[in-house]
Amino acid sequence: MPTAIVLREHGGPEVLRPEAISLARPGAGELRLRQTAVGVNFHDCYVRSGLYRTLTLPGIPGIEAAGVVEEVGPDVADFAAGDRVAYVDARYGAYASHRILPARLAVRLPDAVSEADAAGLLVKGLTAELLVREVHAIGPGDTILVHAAAGGVGRLLCRLAVHLGATVIGTVGSEAKASIARAAGCAHVIFYRQTDFVARVRELTDGRGVAVVYDSVGKDTFAGSLDCLSVRGHLVNFGQASGAVPPFEVSRLAAGSCTLTRPILFHYIGQRADLRNLTSRLFDRLATGVLTAERGTTYELADAAAAHAALESRAADGPLLLSP
Ligand SMILES: NC(=O)c1ccc[n+]([C@@H]2O[C@H](COP(=O)([O-])OP(=O)(O)OC[C@H]3O[C@@H](n4cnc5c(N)ncnc54)[C@H](OP(=O)(O)O)[C@@H]3O)[C@@H](O)[C@H]2O)c1
């Protein structure tokens, strides 16, 4: 019997409870998947808590998973039963053992990429990819600041930026995470819970500031991130792990003719061609060893609550997966 985590109310991790679900046959343009690995992302925590009201309740949360095609619907030419695929779905539904998926969202996995690798990497890796090119083209000689540099997206972002020739300053919350950030290529690591990171960034850059700040922490770091920018610097706020960023005076950007963007992965993979391009770039990074898929921690699907608690505790090391 297919099962899924069904969100019936917003709240803490305990509102994530498994239920039996029924599944129809795939319709035109659809696949039926047996899912083998589901990725857990911070986005899922925002949806569960109600910070994001983007999932209609009751509903099945989760934006990424990998598995095997069980059946294809009419008009599906690109996929066949037995294909191994992964996907990112902005409409949710990933926290399930089985599901119906529009074939246009599916990405075929290369032999070298396991389903667990894909489910742990797709959202975070695609995000890191678009942050270093489409959102801000990183190049040799750039000095950049990455907050939560040891996090899931953070460590991939650092690796890519270093590969592209940048000097990376990373902030982290603990000594253990400092080692991860250094291993990801950070030339300088700042313990931003104890140290004034703005002063330290100014010191490390001879007062100039950095060309770009990648800020996924949000409320606690946003104002400081603005103060770390060089003239014509770019603040990329792509997450809010510490809470939503409060309103701010746009005129603050005038201090250095700075720019601010708030990118969302879904808007960069909405077209099938864009999804294909970005995914093949990510798989190339794996094939060439620029990025590696890390072995994460796997929880039973029914224990999704424990996975959320681990992610929100800041203690997670590596990707978190659910096993249906
Ligand atoms: N815009 C997009 O399309 C997009 C796509 C993917 C992810 N994201 C965002 O990117 C961020 C990172 O996602 P991820 O899945 O890779 O998570 P993650 O970075 O592995 O975890 C979040 C990290 O944020 C730091 N943090 C700072 N203050 C925190 C607080 N009050 N509570 C919890 N964590 C706090 C922690 O690192 P320290 O302990 O080192 O401080 C924590 O490990 C999230 O905000 C996520 O929503 C955005």
XYZ file of C-alpha atoms and ligand atoms in Angstrom:
372
model
C 0.000 0.000 0.000
C 1.510 3.409 -0.930
C 2.207 5.647 2.040
C 2.963 9.326 2.405
C 3.536 11.987 5.026
C 0.363 14.048 5.020
C 0.471 17.534 6.505
C -2.924 18.350 8.038
C -1.887 21.349 10.165
C 1.122 23.640 10.479
C 3.396 23.221 13.477
C 6.510 21.512 14.801
C 8.054 18.335 13.379
C 5.386 16.237 15.171
C 2.746 17.272 12.615
C 4.542 15.108 10.012
C 2.611 11.833 10.204
C 2.484 8.868 7.801
C -0.796 7.787 6.199
C -1.847 5.220 3.605
C -2.685 6.849 0.268
C -4.320 5.633 -2.925
C -2.780 6.235 -6.320
C -4.401 6.430 -9.751
C -2.858 5.141 -12.989
C -0.621 7.729 -14.699
C -2.510 9.991 -17.101
C -1.270 11.576 -20.336
C 2.247 12.937 -19.883
C 2.650 11.367 -16.457
C 4.839 8.747 -14.779
C 4.101 6.539 -11.817
C 7.203 6.338 -9.609
C 8.285 3.960 -6.873
C 10.390 6.335 -4.833
C 13.554 5.035 -3.197
C 15.070 8.218 -1.709
C 13.461 11.524 -0.730
C 15.527 14.669 -0.088
C 14.846 16.786 3.017
C 15.350 20.519 2.588
C 14.976 23.609 4.729
C 12.144 24.627 2.423
C 10.191 21.641 3.805
C 10.562 23.036 7.339
C 9.165 26.404 6.238
C 6.192 24.629 4.619
C 5.599 22.482 7.705
C 5.797 25.409 10.152
C 3.531 27.595 8.026
C 6.175 30.253 7.299
C 5.496 29.363 3.640
C 1.766 28.896 2.885
C 2.500 27.334 -0.486
C 1.084 23.850 0.146
C -2.679 23.505 0.386
C -3.593 21.398 3.450
C -4.081 18.535 3.772
C -1.153 17.942 1.465
C 2.000 15.909 0.948
C 5.138 18.043 1.445
C 8.581 17.570 -0.104
C 10.126 18.972 -3.276
C 12.664 16.370 -4.381
C 13.051 12.620 -4.637
C 14.454 9.857 -6.803
C 13.126 6.458 -7.758
C 12.208 4.045 -10.488
C 9.519 4.503 -13.136
C 6.853 1.816 -12.636
C 4.476 2.819 -15.401
C 4.250 5.553 -18.027
C 1.034 7.240 -19.114
C -0.144 7.793 -22.695
C 1.987 10.171 -24.792
C 5.154 9.692 -22.747
C 7.979 9.056 -25.205
C 11.086 9.945 -23.165
C 10.735 7.441 -20.331
C 9.954 3.746 -19.871
C 9.262 1.435 -16.944
C 12.499 0.678 -15.115
C 14.164 4.065 -15.761
C 15.888 5.619 -12.770
C 14.880 9.266 -12.392
C 14.964 12.187 -9.978
C 13.021 15.433 -9.868
C 12.385 18.765 -8.175
C 8.678 19.614 -7.909
C 7.561 23.062 -6.754
C 4.039 21.650 -6.328
C 5.258 19.282 -3.550
C 4.267 15.636 -3.051
C 7.740 14.102 -2.586
C 7.327 12.669 0.948
C 5.741 9.458 -0.369
C 6.577 5.878 -1.259
C 4.899 6.207 -4.676
C 3.575 9.117 -6.704
C 2.321 10.332 -10.046
C 4.743 12.842 -11.597
C 4.540 14.941 -14.784
C 7.224 13.449 -17.057
C 8.470 16.972 -17.902
C 9.857 17.248 -14.351
C 11.826 13.990 -14.434
C 15.564 13.815 -15.024
C 17.138 10.511 -16.042
C 20.022 9.539 -13.751
C 23.450 8.686 -15.177
C 24.684 5.194 -14.161
C 27.264 6.733 -11.829
C 24.645 8.668 -9.835
C 22.695 6.634 -7.295
C 19.144 7.501 -6.380
C 20.278 8.461 -2.864
C 22.997 10.706 -4.342
C 20.420 12.423 -6.539
C 17.838 12.921 -3.795
C 20.495 14.407 -1.524
C 21.998 16.626 -4.177
C 19.507 17.851 -6.739
C 17.925 20.839 -4.974
C 21.107 21.888 -3.183
C 23.400 21.301 -6.160
C 21.161 23.016 -8.715
C 20.810 25.956 -6.344
C 24.577 26.229 -5.903
C 25.020 26.027 -9.691
C 22.622 28.854 -10.473
C 23.991 31.023 -7.666
C 27.511 31.043 -9.143
C 26.493 31.682 -12.746
C 22.959 32.801 -13.525
C 22.475 34.861 -10.341
C 26.018 36.220 -10.077
C 28.795 35.142 -12.430
C 31.712 34.295 -10.139
C 35.154 34.698 -11.678
C 38.857 34.612 -10.851
C 39.905 37.305 -8.414
C 36.493 37.694 -6.752
C 36.409 37.654 -2.970
C 33.030 36.490 -1.720
C 31.253 35.792 1.558
C 29.141 32.646 2.040
C 27.036 32.367 5.198
C 26.365 28.891 6.673
C 29.298 27.753 4.537
C 29.212 24.225 5.947
C 25.502 23.784 5.223
C 24.034 21.669 2.449
C 23.932 24.410 -0.193
C 26.767 26.308 1.475
C 29.482 23.710 1.074
C 28.586 23.051 -2.589
C 28.530 26.786 -3.261
C 31.990 27.190 -1.703
C 33.416 24.360 -3.816
C 32.019 25.802 -7.031
C 33.172 29.337 -6.244
C 36.704 28.145 -5.464
C 36.692 26.083 -8.673
C 35.767 29.273 -10.551
C 38.722 31.124 -9.039
C 37.168 33.007 -6.121
C 38.563 33.499 -2.630
C 35.817 32.420 -0.252
C 35.194 33.702 3.260
C 32.740 31.409 5.034
C 30.739 31.845 8.231
C 29.906 28.845 10.427
C 28.215 28.117 13.740
C 30.639 25.619 15.274
C 34.185 24.256 15.265
C 33.075 21.034 13.568
C 31.508 23.084 10.786
C 34.702 25.133 10.402
C 36.509 21.949 9.304
C 33.775 21.249 6.746
C 33.949 24.807 5.413
C 37.744 24.646 5.096
C 37.463 21.290 3.318
C 35.002 22.954 0.935
C 37.694 25.496 0.070
C 37.055 28.464 2.382
C 40.253 30.487 2.722
C 38.894 32.184 5.871
C 36.303 30.965 8.354
C 34.384 33.241 10.720
C 32.434 32.011 13.761
C 29.555 34.394 13.210
C 27.810 33.586 16.475
C 30.762 34.935 18.482
C 32.602 37.250 16.094
C 31.510 40.529 14.462
C 31.578 39.153 10.910
C 31.290 42.608 9.300
C 34.435 43.852 11.034
C 36.295 40.648 10.179
C 35.282 40.797 6.493
C 36.416 44.439 6.287
C 39.697 43.425 7.920
C 40.239 40.497 5.516
C 39.520 42.701 2.474
C 41.602 45.735 3.528
C 38.393 47.658 4.086
C 37.021 47.127 0.569
C 34.322 44.567 1.335
C 33.303 41.650 -0.869
C 31.888 41.551 -4.401
C 29.015 39.281 -3.406
C 27.469 37.907 -0.224
C 25.457 34.687 -0.430
C 23.103 34.846 2.539
C 20.754 31.950 3.325
C 20.493 32.780 7.037
C 18.229 35.810 6.610
C 17.018 37.684 9.679
C 20.175 37.381 11.803
C 22.679 38.246 9.062
C 20.915 40.397 6.456
C 21.868 43.839 7.807
C 25.477 42.771 8.378
C 25.634 41.248 4.921
C 24.752 44.626 3.393
C 27.580 46.190 5.386
C 30.077 43.631 4.006
C 29.561 44.642 0.371
C 32.128 46.486 -1.700
C 31.063 49.367 -3.922
C 28.706 47.858 -6.554
C 28.534 44.711 -4.454
C 25.700 42.226 -4.771
C 23.728 40.733 -1.873
C 22.122 37.433 -2.799
C 19.573 36.496 -0.138
C 18.481 32.977 -1.026
C 17.133 31.679 2.275
C 16.029 32.557 5.797
C 17.165 29.789 8.140
C 17.083 32.206 11.116
C 13.754 33.821 10.155
C 12.274 36.204 7.609
C 14.225 39.344 6.742
C 12.454 42.435 8.123
C 11.569 45.299 5.758
C 14.501 47.604 5.046
C 15.147 51.003 3.455
C 15.971 50.513 -0.227
C 18.069 53.680 -0.005
C 20.579 51.699 2.077
C 21.734 50.155 -1.206
C 22.788 53.625 -2.386
C 25.718 53.660 0.047
C 27.643 51.573 -2.504
C 25.326 51.376 -5.549
C 24.694 47.812 -4.378
C 22.194 45.295 -5.726
C 19.982 42.791 -3.978
C 18.399 39.634 -5.406
C 16.131 37.002 -3.860
C 16.407 34.025 -6.247
C 14.321 30.848 -6.065
C 15.453 27.638 -7.768
C 11.997 26.905 -9.196
C 12.195 29.996 -11.429
C 15.421 28.747 -13.004
C 14.168 25.254 -13.895
C 10.577 25.993 -14.930
C 11.369 25.384 -18.606
C 12.418 21.845 -19.519
C 15.471 23.150 -21.482
C 16.672 25.093 -18.412
C 16.181 22.056 -16.183
C 18.162 19.910 -18.641
C 21.017 22.434 -18.918
C 21.386 23.029 -15.211
C 21.114 19.323 -14.373
C 23.679 18.299 -16.961
C 26.054 20.953 -15.582
C 25.559 19.471 -12.118
C 26.115 15.890 -13.298
C 29.277 17.058 -15.134
C 30.568 18.517 -11.867
C 30.120 15.097 -10.285
C 31.756 13.294 -13.199
C 34.774 15.597 -13.122
C 35.091 15.511 -9.331
C 34.485 19.253 -8.782
C 31.554 18.217 -6.570
C 30.994 14.947 -4.775
C 27.722 13.471 -3.585
C 28.045 13.018 0.144
C 26.624 10.127 2.084
C 23.998 11.695 4.276
C 21.805 10.446 7.096
C 18.767 8.390 6.142
C 15.543 8.200 8.149
C 12.518 6.019 7.492
C 9.807 7.987 5.690
C 7.622 7.553 8.780
C 10.363 9.305 10.822
C 10.283 12.508 8.773
C 9.727 14.422 12.028
C 13.148 13.322 13.308
C 14.787 14.465 10.072
C 13.186 17.908 10.405
C 14.259 18.184 14.043
C 17.846 17.320 13.039
C 17.874 19.932 10.258
C 16.459 22.664 12.464
C 18.855 21.847 15.321
C 21.765 22.980 13.070
C 23.453 19.656 13.886
C 22.930 17.903 10.554
C 26.123 16.879 8.779
C 25.507 16.123 5.130
C 22.226 15.636 3.303
C 19.184 14.232 5.089
C 17.161 11.608 3.262
C 13.925 9.727 3.827
C 13.701 6.090 2.814
C 10.158 5.081 1.766
N 16.319 30.051 -2.928
C 16.300 28.768 -3.221
O 15.838 28.369 -4.280
C 16.855 27.791 -2.242
C 17.134 26.474 -2.627
C 17.696 25.609 -1.675
C 17.927 26.065 -0.388
N 17.595 27.333 -0.059
C 17.826 27.855 1.291
O 19.202 27.732 1.581
C 19.354 27.554 2.973
C 20.228 26.355 3.201
O 19.481 25.186 2.916
P 20.077 23.776 3.299
O 18.985 22.800 3.070
O 21.375 23.602 2.626
O 20.268 23.923 4.870
P 21.622 24.010 5.709
O 22.462 25.151 5.200
O 22.252 22.681 5.739
O 21.082 24.365 7.134
C 20.851 25.706 7.502
C 22.054 26.305 8.241
O 21.774 27.654 8.516
C 22.483 28.023 9.654
N 21.611 28.750 10.584
C 21.811 30.006 10.992
N 20.861 30.381 11.846
C 20.024 29.345 11.993
C 18.844 29.132 12.759
N 18.333 30.085 13.563
N 18.228 27.931 12.665
C 18.721 26.969 11.875
N 19.837 27.126 11.118
C 20.483 28.293 11.172
C 23.038 26.760 10.302
O 24.442 26.698 10.030
P 25.470 27.179 11.172
O 25.244 26.267 12.342
O 26.811 27.032 10.542
O 25.094 28.589 11.467
C 22.306 25.651 9.581
O 23.075 24.478 9.495
C 17.960 27.468 3.576
O 17.602 28.731 4.063
C 17.107 27.100 2.382
O 15.786 27.502 2.507
C 17.068 28.199 -0.953
